[in-house]
Coordinates of C-alpha atoms and ligand atoms in Angstrom, one line a residue:
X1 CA -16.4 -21.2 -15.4
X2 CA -16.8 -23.7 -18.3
X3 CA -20.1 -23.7 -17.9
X4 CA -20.2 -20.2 -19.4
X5 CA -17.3 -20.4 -21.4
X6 CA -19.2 -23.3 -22.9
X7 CA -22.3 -21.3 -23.4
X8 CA -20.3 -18.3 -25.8
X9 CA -21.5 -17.8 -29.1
X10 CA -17.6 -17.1 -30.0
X11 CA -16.2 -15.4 -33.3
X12 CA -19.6 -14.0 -34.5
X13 CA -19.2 -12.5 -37.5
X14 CA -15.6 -12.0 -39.6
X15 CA -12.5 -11.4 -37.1
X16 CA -9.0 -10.4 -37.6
X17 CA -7.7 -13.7 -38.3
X18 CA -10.9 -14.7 -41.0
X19 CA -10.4 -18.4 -42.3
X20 CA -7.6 -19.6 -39.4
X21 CA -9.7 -18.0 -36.5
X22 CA -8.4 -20.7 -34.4
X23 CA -5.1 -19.7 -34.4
X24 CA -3.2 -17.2 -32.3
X25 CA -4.0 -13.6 -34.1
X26 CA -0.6 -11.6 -35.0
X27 CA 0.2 -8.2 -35.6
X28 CA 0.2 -9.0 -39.7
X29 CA -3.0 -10.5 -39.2
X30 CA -4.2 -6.9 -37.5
X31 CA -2.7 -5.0 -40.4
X32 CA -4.1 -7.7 -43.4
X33 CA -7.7 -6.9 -41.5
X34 CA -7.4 -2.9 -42.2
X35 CA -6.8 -4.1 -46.4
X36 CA -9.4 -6.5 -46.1
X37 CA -11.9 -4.0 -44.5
X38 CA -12.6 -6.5 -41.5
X39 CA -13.2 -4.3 -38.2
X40 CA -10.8 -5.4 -35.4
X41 CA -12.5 -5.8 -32.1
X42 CA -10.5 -4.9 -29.2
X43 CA -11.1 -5.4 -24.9
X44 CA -9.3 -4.6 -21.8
X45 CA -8.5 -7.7 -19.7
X46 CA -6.3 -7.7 -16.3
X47 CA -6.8 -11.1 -15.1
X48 CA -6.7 -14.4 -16.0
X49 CA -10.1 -14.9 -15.8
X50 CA -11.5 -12.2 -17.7
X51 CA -9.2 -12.5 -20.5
X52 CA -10.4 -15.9 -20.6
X53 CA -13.6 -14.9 -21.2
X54 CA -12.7 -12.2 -23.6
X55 CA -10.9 -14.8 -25.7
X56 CA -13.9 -17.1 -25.8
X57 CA -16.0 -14.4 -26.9
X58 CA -13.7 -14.2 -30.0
X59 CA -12.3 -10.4 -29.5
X60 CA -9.5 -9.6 -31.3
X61 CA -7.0 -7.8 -29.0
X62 CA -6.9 -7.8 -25.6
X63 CA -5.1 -4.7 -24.0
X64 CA -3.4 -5.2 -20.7
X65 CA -4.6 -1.1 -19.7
X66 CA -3.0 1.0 -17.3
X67 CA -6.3 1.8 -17.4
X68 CA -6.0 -0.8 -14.0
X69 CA -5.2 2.1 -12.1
X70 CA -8.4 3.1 -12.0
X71 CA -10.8 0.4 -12.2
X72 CA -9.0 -1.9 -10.3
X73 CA -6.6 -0.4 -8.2
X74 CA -9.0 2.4 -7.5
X75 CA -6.9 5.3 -8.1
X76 CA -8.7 8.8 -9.7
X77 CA -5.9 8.3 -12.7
X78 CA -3.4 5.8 -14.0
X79 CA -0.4 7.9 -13.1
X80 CA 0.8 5.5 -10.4
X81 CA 0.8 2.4 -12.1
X82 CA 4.2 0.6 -11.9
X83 CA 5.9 -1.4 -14.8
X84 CA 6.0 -4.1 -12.5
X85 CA 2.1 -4.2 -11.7
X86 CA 1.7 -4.5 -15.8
X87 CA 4.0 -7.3 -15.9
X88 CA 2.0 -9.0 -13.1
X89 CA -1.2 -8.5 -15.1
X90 CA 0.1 -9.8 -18.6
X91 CA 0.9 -12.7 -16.9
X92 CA -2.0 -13.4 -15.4
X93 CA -3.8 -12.4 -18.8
X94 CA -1.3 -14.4 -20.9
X95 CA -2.7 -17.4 -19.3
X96 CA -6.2 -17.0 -20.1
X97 CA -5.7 -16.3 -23.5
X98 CA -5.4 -18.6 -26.7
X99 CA -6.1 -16.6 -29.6
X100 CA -6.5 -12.7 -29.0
X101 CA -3.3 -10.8 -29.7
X102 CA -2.0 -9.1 -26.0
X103 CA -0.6 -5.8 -26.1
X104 CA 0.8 -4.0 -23.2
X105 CA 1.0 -0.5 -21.9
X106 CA 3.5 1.4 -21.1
X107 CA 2.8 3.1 -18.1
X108 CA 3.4 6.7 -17.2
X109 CA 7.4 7.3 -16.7
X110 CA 8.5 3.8 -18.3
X111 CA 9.1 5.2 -21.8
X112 CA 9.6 9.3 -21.6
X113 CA 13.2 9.6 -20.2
X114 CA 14.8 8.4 -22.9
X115 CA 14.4 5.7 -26.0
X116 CA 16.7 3.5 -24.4
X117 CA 14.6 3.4 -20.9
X118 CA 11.5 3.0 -23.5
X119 CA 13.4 -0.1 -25.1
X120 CA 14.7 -2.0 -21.7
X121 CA 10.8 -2.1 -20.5
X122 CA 9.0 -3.2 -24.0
X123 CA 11.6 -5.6 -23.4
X124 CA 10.6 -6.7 -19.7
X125 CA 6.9 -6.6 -20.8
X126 CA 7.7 -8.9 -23.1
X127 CA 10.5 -11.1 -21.6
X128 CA 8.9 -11.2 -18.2
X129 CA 4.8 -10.5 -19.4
X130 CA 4.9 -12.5 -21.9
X131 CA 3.2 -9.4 -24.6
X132 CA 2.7 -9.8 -28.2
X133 CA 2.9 -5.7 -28.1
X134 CA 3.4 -3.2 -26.5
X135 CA 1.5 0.5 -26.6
X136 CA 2.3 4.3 -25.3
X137 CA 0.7 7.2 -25.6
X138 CA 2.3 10.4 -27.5
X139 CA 2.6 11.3 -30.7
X140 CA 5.5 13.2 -32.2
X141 CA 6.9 13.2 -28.5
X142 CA 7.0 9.4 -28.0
X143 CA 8.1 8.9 -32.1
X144 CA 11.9 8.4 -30.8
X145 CA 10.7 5.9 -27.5
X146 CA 8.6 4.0 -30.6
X147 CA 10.9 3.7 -32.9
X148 CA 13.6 2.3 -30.6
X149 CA 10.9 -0.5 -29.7
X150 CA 9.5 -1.2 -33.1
X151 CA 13.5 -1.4 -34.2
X152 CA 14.3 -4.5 -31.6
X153 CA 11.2 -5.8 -34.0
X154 CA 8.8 -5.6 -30.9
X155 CA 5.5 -4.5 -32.1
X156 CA 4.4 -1.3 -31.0
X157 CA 0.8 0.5 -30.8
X158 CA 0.7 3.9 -30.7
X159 CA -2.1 5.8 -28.7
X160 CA -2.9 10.0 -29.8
X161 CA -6.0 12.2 -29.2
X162 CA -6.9 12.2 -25.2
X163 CA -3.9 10.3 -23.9
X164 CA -4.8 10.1 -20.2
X165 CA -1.3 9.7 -18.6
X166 CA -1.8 13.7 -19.7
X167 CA -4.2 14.2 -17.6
X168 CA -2.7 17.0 -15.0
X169 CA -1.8 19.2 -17.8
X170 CA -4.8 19.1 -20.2
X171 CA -6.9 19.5 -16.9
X172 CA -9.3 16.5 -17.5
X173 CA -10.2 13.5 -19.9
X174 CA -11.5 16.0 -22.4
X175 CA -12.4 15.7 -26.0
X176 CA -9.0 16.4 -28.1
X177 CA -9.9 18.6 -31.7
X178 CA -6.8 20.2 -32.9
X179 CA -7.2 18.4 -36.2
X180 CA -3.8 19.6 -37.0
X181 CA -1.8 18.4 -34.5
X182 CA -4.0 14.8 -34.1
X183 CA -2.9 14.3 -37.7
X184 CA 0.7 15.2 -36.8
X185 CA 0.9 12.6 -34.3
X186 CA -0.4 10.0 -35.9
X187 CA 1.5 10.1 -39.0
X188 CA 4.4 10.7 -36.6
X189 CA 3.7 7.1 -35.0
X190 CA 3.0 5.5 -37.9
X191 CA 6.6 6.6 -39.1
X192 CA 8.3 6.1 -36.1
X193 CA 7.0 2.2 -36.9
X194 CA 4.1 1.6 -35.4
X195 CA 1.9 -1.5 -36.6
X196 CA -1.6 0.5 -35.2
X197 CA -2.9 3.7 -33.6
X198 CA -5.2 4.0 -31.0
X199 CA -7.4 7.6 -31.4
X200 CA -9.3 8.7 -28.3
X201 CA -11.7 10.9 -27.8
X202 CA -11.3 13.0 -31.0
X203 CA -14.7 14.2 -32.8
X204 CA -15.6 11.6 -35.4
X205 CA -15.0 13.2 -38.9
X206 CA -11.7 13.7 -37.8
X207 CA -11.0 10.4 -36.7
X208 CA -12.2 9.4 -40.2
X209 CA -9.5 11.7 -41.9
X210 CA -7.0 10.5 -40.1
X211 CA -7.7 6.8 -40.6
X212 CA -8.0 7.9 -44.4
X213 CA -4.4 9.1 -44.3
X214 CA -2.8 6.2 -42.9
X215 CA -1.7 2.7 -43.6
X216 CA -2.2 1.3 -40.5
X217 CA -5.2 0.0 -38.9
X218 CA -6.6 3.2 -35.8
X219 CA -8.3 1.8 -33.3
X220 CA -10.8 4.1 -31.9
X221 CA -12.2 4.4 -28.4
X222 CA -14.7 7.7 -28.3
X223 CA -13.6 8.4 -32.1
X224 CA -16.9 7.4 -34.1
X225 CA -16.9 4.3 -36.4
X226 CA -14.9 5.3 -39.3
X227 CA -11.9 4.4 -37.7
X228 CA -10.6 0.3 -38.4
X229 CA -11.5 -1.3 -35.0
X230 CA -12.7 -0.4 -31.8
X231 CA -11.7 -0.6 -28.3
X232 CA -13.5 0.0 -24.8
X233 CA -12.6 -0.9 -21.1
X234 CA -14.4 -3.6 -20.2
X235 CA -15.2 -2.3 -16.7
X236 CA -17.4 0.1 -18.6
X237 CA -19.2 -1.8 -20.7
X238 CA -20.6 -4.3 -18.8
X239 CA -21.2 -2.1 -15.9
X240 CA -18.4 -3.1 -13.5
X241 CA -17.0 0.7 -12.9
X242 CA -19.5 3.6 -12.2
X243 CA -17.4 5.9 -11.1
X244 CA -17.2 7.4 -14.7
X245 CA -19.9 7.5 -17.8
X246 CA -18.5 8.5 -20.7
X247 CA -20.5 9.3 -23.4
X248 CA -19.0 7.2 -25.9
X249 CA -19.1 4.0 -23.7
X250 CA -22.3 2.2 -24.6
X251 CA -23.8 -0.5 -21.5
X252 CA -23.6 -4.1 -22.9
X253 CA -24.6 -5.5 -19.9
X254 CA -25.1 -4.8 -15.8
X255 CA -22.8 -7.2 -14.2
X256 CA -22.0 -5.0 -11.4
X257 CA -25.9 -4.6 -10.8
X258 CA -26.3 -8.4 -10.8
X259 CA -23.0 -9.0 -8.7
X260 CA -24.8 -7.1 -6.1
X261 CA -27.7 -8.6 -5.8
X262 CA -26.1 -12.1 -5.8
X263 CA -24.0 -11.3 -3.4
X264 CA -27.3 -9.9 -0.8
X265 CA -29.4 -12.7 -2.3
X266 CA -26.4 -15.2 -0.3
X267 CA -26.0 -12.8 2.7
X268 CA -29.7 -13.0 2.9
X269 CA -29.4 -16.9 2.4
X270 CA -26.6 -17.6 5.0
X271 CA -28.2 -15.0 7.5
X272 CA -31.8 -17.3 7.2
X273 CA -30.3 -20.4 7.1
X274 CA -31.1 -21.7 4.0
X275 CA -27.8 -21.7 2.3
X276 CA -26.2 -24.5 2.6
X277 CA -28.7 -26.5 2.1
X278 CA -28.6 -30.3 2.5
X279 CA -27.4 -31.1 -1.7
X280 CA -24.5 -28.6 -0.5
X281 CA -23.1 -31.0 2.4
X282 CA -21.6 -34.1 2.4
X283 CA -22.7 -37.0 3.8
Ligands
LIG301 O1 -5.5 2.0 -20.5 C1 -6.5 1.7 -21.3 O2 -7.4 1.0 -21.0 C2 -6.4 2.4 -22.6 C3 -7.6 2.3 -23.4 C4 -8.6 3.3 -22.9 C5 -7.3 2.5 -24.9 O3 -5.4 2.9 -23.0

């Protein structure tokens, strides 16, 4: 492991933090970037290990998904994910990570029944996960669940466009375009106190209007690059998950391609006898 850690470029370019990039990034720090014009740079870790990684890289904001569900758990959706299982995960990511601000979701049922229910879990993902944030999805429906959290001065990101913990009633992960309402919810979460916004899977000159109308930084995932920062799962991107393609998911890498041929290069190895070989013995 510190072999590669060791062999990151790390921080190319301008990040969230600029000057201090050493030091842990904060919420102001997210908001300060949208002023200066710095894009924020944002990954999905689960693990220790891959947050680890993540953090060495330099990335900005690591989210603790539900997004788990699926590419870990191995569920068609994130529906079943427990608040529990997230604090599990943000603990495990807490540990591998030094600089990158964490934010959690809330998963599906841990924040609609009332603000109070939304308030008691922020505050076991926080008490117990150890999160810097936390995020839900919903606009005008989740203003009252964010504003509770954001009140108890734990930092919320809000999430509108194709919020998948919708998925039974919008039928699929679709692409969202009811400019109207998308603005409507966003201004409604930046109201309700939220210090960003994810937009996902909205068409890209709408993503760029919205951005335009707020004051807080949008992070967008399938939302073009007008918005302040980006976010993918990291599954996706480096070719870990292939159960899904989206279009706006570009390839960075093939990991999953090169796990399995390691792995039958050593099952080959083992099977002819030539791993171990004698430097991997003991005397
Ligand atoms: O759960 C997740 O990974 C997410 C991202 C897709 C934004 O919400």
């Amino acid at each position: 492991m510190s072999a590669i850690i060791k062999a990151s470029n790390g921080h190319a370019g301008s990040s969230a933090n600029g000057a201090n990039e050493k030091r842990p990034v904060t919420v102001p720090d997210f908001l300060a970037a949208r002023g200066r014009g710095t894009r924020l740079t944002m990954l999905t870790a689960y693990d220790y290990s891959m947050a680890r990684l993540l953090d060495t890289a330099g990335v900005d904001g690591i989210l603790v998904g539900d997004s788990l569900g699926m590419v870990v758990q191995g569920q068609t959706d994130s529906l079943a994910v427990t608040l529990d299982e997230m604090i599990y995960h943000t603990r495990m990511v807490m540990r591998g990570c030094r600089r990158a601000l964490v934010v959690v979701d809330m998963p599906f049922m841990s924040f609609q029944i009332s603000p109070q229910q939304a308030l008691e879990n922020a505050g076991r993902l926080v008490k117990e996960g150890g999160a810097r944030a936390v995020k839900l999805e919903g606009g005008v429906r989740s203003a009252e669940a964010i504003q509770a959290i954001a009140t108890a001065d734990i930092p919320v990101m809000g999430h509108v466009g194709l919020t998948p913990q919708s998925v039974r009633r919008l039928g699929g992960f679709r692409v969202q375009r009811d400019e109207a309402k998308l603005l409507e919810d966003a201004l409604a979460v930046e109201k309700a106190g939220a210090f960003a916004v994810v937009l996902e899977c909205l068409p890209s000159e709408v993503a760029q209007r919205i951005t335009d109308a707020l004051k807080i930084p949008t992070i967008g995932i399938g939302a073009g690059a007008g918005c302040d920062g980006q976010i993918l799962v990291t599954y996706d991107m480096l070719g870990l998950y292939d159960e899904l393609h989206p279009r706006f998911v570009k390839q960075y890498a093939e990991v999953g391609q090169q796990i399995v041929q390691a792995v039958s290069e050593y099952c080959q190895e083992v099977r002819e006898g030539k791993f171990p070989a004698a430097e991997h013995g003991f005397r």
